[in-house]
Tab-separated table of N, CA, C and O in Angstrom:
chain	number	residue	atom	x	y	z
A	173	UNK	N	0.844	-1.170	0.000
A	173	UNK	CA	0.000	0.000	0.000
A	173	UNK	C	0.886	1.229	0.000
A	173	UNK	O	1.950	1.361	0.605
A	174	UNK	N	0.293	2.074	-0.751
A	174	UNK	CA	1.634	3.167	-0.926
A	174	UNK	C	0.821	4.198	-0.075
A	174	UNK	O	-0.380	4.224	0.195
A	175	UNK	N	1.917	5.097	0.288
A	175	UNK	CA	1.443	6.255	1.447
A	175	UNK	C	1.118	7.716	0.807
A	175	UNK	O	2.036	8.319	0.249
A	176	UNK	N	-0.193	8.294	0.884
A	176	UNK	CA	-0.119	9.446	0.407
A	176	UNK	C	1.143	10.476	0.892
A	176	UNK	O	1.667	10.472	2.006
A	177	UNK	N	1.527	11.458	-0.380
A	177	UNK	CA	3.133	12.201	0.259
A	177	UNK	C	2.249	13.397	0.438
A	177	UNK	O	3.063	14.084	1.056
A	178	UNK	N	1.489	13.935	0.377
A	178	UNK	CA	0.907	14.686	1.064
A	178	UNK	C	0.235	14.961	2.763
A	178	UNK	O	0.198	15.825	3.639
A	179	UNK	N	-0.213	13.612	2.482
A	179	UNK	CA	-0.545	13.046	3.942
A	179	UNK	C	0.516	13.451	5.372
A	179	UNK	O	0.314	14.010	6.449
A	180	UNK	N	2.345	12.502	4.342
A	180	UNK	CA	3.437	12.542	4.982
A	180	UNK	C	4.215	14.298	5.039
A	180	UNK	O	5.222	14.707	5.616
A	181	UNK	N	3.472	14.803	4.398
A	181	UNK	CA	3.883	16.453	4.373
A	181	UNK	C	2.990	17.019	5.394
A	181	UNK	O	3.621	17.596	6.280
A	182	UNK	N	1.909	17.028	5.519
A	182	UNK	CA	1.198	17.083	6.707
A	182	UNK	C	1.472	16.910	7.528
A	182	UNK	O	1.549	17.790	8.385
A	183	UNK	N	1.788	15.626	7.742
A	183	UNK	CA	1.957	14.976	9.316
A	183	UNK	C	3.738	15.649	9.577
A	183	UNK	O	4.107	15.673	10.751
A	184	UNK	N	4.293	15.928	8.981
A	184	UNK	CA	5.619	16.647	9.093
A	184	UNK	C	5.312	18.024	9.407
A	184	UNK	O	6.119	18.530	10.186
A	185	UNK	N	4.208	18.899	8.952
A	185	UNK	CA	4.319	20.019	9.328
A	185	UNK	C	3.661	20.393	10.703
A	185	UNK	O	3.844	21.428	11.344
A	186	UNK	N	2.649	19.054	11.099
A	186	UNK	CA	1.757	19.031	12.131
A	186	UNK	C	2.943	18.684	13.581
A	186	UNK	O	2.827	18.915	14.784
A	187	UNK	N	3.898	18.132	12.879
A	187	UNK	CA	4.871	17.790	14.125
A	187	UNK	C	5.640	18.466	14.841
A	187	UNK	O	5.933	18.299	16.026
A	188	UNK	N	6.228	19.821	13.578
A	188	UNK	CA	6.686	20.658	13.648
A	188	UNK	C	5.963	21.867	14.563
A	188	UNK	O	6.439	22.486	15.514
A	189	UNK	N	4.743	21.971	13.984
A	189	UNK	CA	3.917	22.833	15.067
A	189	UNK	C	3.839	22.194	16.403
A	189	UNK	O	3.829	22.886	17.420
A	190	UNK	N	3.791	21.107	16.434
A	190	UNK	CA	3.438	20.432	18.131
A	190	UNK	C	4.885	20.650	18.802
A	190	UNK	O	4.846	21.270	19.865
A	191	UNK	N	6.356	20.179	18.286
A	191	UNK	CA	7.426	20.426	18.807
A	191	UNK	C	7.959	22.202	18.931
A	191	UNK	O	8.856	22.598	19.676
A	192	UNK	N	7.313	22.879	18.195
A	192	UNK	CA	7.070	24.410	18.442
A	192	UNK	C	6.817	24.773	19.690
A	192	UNK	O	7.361	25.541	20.483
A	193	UNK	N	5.704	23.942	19.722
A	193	UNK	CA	5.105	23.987	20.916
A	193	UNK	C	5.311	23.761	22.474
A	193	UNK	O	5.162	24.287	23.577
A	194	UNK	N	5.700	22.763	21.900
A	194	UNK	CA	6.326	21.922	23.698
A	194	UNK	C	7.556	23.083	23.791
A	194	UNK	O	7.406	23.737	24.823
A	195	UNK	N	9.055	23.647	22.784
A	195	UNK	CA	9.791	23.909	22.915
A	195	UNK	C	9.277	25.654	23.993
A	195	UNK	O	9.784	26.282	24.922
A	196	UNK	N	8.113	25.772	23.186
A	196	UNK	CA	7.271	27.131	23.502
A	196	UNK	C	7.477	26.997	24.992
A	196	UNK	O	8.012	27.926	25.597
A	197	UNK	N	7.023	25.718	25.734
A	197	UNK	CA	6.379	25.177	27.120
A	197	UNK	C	7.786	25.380	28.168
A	197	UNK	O	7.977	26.093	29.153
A	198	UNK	N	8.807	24.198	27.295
A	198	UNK	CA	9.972	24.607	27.946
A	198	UNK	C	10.434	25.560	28.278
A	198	UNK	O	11.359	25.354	29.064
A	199	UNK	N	10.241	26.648	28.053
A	199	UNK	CA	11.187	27.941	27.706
A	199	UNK	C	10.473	28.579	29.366
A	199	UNK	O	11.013	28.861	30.436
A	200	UNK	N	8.959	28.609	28.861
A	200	UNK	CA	7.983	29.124	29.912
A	200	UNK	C	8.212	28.058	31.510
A	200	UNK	O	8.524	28.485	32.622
A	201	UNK	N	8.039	27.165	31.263
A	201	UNK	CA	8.271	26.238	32.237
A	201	UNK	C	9.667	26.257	32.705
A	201	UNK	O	9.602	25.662	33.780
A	202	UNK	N	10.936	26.613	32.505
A	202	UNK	CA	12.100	26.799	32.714
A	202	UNK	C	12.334	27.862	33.548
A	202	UNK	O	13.182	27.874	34.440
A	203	UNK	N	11.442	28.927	33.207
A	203	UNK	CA	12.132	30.468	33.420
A	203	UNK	C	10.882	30.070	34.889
A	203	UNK	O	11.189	30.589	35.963
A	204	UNK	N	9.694	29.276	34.868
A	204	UNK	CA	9.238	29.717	36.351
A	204	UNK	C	10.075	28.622	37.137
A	204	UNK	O	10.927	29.036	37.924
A	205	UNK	N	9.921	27.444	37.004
A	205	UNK	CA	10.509	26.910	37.871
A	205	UNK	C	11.652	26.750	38.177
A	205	UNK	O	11.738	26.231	39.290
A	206	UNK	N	13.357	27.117	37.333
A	206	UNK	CA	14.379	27.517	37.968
A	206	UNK	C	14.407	28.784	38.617
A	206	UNK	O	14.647	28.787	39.825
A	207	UNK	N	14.148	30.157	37.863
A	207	UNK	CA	14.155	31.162	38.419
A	207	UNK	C	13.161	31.790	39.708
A	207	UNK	O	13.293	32.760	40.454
A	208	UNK	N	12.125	30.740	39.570
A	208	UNK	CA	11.497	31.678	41.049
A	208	UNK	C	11.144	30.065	41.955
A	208	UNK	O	10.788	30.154	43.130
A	209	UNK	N	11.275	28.712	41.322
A	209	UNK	CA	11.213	28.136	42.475
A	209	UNK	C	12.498	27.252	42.609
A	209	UNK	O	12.461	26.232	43.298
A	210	UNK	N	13.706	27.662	41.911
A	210	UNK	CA	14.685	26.823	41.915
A	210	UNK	C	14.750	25.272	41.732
A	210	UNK	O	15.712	24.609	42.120
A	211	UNK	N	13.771	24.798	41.177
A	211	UNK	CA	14.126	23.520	40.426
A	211	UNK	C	14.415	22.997	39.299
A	211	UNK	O	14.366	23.723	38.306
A	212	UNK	N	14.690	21.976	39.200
A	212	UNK	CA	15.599	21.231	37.808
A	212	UNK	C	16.389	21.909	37.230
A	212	UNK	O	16.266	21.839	36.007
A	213	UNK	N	17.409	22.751	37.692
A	213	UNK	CA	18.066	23.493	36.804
A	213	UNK	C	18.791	22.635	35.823
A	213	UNK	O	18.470	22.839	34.652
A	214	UNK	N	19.792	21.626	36.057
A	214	UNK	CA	20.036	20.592	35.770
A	214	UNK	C	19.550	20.244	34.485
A	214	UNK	O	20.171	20.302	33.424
A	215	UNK	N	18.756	19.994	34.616
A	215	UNK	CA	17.929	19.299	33.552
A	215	UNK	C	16.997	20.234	32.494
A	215	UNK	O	16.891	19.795	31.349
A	216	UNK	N	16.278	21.578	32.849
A	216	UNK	CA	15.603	22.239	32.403
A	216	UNK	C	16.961	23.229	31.445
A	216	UNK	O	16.890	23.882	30.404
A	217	UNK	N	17.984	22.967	32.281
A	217	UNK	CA	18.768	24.656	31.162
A	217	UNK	C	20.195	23.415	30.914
A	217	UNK	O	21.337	23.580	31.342
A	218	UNK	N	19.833	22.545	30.337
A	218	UNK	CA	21.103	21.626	29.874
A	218	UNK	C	21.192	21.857	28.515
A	218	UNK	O	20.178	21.682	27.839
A	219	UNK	N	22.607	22.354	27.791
A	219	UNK	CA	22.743	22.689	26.569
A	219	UNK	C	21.947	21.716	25.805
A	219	UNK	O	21.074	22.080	25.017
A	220	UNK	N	22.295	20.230	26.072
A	220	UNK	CA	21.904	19.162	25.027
A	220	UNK	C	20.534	19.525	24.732
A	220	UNK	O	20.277	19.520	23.528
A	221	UNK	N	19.532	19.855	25.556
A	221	UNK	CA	18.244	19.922	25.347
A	221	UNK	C	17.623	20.540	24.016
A	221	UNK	O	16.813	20.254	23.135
A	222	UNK	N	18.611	21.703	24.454
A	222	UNK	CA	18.453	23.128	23.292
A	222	UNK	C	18.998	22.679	22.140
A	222	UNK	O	18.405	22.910	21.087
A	223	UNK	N	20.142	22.005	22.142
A	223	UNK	CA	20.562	21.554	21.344
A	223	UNK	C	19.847	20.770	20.058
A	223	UNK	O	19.638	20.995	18.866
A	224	UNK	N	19.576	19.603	21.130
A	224	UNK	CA	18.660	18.792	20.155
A	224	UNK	C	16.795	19.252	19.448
A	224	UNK	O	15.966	18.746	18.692
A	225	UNK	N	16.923	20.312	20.174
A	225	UNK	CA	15.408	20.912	19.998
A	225	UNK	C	15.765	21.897	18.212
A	225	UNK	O	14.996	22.125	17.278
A	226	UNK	N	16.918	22.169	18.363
A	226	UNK	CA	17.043	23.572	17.262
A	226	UNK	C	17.636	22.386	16.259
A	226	UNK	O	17.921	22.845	15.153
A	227	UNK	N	17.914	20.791	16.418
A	227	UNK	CA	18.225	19.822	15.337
A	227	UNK	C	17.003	19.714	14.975
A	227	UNK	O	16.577	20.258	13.956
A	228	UNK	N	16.260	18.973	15.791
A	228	UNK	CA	14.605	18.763	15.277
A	228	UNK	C	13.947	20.040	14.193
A	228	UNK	O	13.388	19.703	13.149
A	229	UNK	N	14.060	21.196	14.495
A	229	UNK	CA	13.971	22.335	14.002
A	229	UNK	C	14.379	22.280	12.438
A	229	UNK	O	13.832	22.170	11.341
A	230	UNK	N	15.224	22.373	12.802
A	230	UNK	CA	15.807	22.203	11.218
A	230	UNK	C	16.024	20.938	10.570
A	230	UNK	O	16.944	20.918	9.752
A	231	UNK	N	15.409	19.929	10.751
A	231	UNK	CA	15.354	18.652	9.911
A	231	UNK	C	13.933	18.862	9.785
A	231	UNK	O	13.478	18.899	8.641
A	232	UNK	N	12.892	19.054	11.098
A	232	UNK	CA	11.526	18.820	10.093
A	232	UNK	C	11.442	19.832	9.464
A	232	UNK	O	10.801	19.737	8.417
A	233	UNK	N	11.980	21.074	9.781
A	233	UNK	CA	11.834	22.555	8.729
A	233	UNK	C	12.417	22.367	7.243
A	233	UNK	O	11.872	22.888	6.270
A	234	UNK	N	13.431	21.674	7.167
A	234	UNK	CA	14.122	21.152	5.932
A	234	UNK	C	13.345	20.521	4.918
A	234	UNK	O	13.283	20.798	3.721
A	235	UNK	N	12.620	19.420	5.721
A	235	UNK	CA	11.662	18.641	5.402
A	235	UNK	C	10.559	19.058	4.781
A	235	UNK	O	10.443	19.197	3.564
A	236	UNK	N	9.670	19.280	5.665
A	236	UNK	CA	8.646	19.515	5.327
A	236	UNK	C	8.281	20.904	4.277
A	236	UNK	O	7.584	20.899	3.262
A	237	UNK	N	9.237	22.415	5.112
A	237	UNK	CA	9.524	23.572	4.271
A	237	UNK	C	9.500	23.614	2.890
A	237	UNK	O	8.700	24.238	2.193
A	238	UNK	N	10.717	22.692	2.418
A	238	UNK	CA	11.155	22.423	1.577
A	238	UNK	C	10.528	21.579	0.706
A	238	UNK	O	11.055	21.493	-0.402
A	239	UNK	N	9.739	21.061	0.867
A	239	UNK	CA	8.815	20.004	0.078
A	239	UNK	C	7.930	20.982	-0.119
A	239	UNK	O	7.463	20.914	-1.256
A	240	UNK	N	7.432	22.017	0.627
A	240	UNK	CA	6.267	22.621	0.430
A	240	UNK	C	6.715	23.415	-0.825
A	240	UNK	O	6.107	23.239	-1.881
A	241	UNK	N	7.638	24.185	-0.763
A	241	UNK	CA	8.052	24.957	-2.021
A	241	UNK	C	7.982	24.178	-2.772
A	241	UNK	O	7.259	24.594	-3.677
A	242	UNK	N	8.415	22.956	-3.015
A	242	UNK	CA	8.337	22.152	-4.341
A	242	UNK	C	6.648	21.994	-4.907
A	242	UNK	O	6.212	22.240	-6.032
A	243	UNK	N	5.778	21.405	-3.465
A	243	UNK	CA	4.763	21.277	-4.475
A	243	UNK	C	3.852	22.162	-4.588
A	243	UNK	O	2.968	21.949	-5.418
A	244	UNK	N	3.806	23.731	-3.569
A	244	UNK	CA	2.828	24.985	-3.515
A	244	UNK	C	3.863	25.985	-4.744
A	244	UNK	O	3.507	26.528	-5.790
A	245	UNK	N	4.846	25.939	-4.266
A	245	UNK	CA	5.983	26.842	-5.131
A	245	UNK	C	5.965	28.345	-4.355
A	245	UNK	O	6.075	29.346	-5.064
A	246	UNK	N	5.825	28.490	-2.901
A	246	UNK	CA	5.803	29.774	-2.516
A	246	UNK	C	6.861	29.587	-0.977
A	246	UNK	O	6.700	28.843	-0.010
A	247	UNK	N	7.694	30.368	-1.207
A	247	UNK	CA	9.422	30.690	-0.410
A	247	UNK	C	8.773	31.268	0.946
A	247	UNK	O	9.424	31.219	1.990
A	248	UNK	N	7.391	31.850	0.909
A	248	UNK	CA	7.217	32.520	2.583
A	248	UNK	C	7.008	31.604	3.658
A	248	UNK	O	6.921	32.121	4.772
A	249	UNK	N	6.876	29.953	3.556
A	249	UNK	CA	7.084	29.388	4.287
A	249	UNK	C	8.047	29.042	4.767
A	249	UNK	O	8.191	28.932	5.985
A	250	UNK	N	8.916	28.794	3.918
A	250	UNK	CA	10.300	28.411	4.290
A	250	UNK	C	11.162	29.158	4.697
A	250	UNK	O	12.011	28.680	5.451
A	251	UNK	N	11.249	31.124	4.191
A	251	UNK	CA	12.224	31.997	4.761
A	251	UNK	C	11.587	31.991	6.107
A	251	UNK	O	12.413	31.803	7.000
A	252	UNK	N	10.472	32.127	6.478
A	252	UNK	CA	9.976	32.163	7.500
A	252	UNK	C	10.426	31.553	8.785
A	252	UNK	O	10.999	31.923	9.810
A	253	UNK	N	9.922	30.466	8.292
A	253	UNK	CA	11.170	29.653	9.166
A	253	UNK	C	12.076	29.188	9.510
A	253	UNK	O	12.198	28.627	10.598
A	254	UNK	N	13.445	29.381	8.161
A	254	UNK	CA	14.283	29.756	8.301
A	254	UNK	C	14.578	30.791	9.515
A	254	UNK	O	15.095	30.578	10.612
A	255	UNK	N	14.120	31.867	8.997
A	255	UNK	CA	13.968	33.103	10.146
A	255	UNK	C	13.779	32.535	11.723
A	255	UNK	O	14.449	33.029	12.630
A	256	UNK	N	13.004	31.671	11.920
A	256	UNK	CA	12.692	31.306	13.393
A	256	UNK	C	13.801	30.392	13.807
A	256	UNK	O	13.919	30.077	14.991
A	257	UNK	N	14.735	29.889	12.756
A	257	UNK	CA	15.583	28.631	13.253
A	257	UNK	C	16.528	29.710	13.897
A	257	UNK	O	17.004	29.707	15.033
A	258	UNK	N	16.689	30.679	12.841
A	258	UNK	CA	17.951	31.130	12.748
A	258	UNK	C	17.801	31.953	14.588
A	258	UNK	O	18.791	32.058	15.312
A	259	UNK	N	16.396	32.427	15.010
A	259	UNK	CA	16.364	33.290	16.194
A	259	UNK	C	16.569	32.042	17.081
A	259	UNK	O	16.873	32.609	18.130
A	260	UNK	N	16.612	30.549	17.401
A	260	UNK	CA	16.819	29.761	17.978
A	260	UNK	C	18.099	29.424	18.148
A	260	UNK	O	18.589	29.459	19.276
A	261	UNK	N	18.879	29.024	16.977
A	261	UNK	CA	20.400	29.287	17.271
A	261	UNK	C	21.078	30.312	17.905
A	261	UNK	O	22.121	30.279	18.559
A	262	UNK	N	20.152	31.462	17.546
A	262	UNK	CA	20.734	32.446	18.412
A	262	UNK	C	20.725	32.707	19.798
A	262	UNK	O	21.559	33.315	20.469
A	263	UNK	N	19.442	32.048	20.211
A	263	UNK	CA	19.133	31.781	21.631
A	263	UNK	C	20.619	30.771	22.395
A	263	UNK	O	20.900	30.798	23.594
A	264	UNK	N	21.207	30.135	21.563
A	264	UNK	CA	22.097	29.215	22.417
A	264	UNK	C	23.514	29.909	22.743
A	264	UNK	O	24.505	29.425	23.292
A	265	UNK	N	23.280	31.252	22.206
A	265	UNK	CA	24.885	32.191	22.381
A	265	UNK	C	24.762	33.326	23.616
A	265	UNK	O	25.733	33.886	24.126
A	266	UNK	N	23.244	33.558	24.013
A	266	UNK	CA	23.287	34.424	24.659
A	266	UNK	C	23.253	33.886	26.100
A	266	UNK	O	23.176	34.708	27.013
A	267	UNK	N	23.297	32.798	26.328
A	267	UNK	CA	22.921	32.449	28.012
A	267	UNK	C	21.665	32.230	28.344
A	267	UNK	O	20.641	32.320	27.667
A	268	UNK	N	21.873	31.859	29.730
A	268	UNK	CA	20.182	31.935	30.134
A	268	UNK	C	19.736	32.883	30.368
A	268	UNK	O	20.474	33.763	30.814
A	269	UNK	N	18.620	33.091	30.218
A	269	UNK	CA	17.774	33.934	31.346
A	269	UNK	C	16.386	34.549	30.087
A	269	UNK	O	15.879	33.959	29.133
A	270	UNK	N	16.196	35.634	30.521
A	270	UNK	CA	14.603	36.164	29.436
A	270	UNK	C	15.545	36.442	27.834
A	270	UNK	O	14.796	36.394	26.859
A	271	UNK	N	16.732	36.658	27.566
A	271	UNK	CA	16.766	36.964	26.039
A	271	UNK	C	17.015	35.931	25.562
A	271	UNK	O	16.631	35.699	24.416
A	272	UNK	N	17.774	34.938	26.327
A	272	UNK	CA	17.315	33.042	25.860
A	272	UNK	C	15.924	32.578	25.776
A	272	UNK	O	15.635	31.855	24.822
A	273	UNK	N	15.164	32.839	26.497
A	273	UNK	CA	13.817	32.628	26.155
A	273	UNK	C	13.376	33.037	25.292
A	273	UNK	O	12.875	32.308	24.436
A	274	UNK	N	13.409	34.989	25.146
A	274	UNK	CA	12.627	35.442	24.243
A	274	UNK	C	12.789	35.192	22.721
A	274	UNK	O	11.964	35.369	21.824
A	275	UNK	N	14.257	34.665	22.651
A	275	UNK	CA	14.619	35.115	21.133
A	275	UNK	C	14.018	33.123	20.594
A	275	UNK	O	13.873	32.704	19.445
A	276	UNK	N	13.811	32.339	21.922
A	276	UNK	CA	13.898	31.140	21.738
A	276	UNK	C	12.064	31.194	21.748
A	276	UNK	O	11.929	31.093	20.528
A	277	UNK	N	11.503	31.228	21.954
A	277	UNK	CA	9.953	31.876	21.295
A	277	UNK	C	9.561	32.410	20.487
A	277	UNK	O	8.645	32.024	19.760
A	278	UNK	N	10.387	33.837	20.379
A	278	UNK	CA	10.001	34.028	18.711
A	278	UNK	C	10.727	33.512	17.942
A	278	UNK	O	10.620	34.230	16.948
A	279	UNK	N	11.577	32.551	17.657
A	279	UNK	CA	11.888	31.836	16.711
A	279	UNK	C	11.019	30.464	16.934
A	279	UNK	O	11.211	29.743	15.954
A	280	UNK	N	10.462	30.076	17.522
A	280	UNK	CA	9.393	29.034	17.588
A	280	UNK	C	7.995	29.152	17.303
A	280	UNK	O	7.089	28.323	17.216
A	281	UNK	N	8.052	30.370	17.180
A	281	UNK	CA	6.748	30.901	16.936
A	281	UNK	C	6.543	30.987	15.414
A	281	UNK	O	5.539	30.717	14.755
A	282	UNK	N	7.901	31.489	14.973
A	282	UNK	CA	7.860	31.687	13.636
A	282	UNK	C	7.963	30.582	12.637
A	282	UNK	O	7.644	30.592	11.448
A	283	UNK	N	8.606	29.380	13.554
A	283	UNK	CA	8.678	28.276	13.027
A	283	UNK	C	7.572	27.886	12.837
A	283	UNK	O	7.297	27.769	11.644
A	284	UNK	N	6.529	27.539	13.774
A	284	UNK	CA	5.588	27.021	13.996
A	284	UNK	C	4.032	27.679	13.052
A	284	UNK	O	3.099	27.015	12.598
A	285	UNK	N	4.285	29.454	13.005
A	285	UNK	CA	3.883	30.162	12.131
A	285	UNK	C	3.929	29.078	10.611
A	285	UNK	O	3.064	28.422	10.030
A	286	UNK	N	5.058	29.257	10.431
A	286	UNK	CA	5.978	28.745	8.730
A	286	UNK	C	5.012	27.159	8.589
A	286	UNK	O	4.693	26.727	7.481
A	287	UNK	N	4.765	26.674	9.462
A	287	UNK	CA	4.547	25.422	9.135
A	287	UNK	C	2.605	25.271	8.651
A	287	UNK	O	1.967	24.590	7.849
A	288	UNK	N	2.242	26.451	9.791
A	288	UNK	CA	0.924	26.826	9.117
A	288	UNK	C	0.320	27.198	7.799
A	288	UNK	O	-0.737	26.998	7.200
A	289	UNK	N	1.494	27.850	7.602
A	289	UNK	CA	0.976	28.591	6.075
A	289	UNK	C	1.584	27.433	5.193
A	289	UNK	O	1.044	27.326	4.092
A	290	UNK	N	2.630	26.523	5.472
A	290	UNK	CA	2.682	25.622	4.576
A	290	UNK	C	1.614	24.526	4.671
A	290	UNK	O	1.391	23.846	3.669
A	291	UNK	N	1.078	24.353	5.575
A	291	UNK	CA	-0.454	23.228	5.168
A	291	UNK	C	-1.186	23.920	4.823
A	291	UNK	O	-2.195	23.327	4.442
A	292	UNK	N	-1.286	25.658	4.677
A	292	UNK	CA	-2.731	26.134	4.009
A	292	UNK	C	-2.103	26.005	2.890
A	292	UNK	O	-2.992	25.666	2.109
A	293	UNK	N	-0.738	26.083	2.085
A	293	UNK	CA	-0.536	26.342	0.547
A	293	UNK	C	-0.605	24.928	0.439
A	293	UNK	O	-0.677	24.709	-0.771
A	294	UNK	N	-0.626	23.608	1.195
A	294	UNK	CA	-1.127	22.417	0.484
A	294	UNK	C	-2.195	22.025	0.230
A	294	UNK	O	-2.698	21.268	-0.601
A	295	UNK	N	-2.622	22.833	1.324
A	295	UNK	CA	-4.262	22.768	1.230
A	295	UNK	C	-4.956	23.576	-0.215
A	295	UNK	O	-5.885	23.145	-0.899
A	296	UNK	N	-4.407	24.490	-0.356
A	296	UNK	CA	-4.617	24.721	-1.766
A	296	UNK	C	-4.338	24.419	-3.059
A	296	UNK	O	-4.645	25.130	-4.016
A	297	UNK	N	-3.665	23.207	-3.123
A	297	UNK	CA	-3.587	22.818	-4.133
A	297	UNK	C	-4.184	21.134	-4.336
A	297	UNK	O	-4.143	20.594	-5.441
């Protein structure tokens, strides 16, 4: 049985928004509970985390982005989120605290943005 690739473009951009999301959670969930109740620091502000969150980022953004231009043919999804990866990497130079968060939200946001407008341009075709 063969798999619709649309289906699999979907479910790539739907993943992307959900890991947007959680990354969204972390950020929020980090800044209350190390900074005002001192737990998990450990674990909540460990490079690897960030790390592997801004890989995910840019493999399903690669992915899915990039497929979308091929079969909608329109670049505002993909600079887009380009744009949000790029404010996420940047989040890993400045340290912790609110401009690690902030710049690590709006680049998740924008990611997560990018992935919207790429299921409405599949949806339109």
């Amino acid at each position: 049985m063969r798999s619709n690739p649309s289906s699999i473009r979907g479910r790539l951009d739907r993943a992307g928004i959900l890991l947007s999301g959680l990354c969204a959670v972390h950020c929020v969930a980090g800044i209350v509970l190390v900074g005002v109740l001192g737990l998990g620091g450990e674990l909540l502000l460990s490079p690897a985390i960030h790390e592997v969150g801004l890989a995910l980022a840019v493999v399903f953004g690669a992915a899915s982005l990039g497929f979308g231009v091929l079969r909608h043919g329109r670049m505002t999804p993909l600079v887009t989120g380009g744009a949000g990866i790029v404010l996420m990497a940047l989040a890993l130079f400045v340290g912790h605290g609110l401009p690690e968060a902030l710049l690590t939200i709006c680049g998740v946001a924008l990611v997560a943005g990018a992935h919207l407008f790429n299921l409405r341009g599949h949806a339109a075709h």
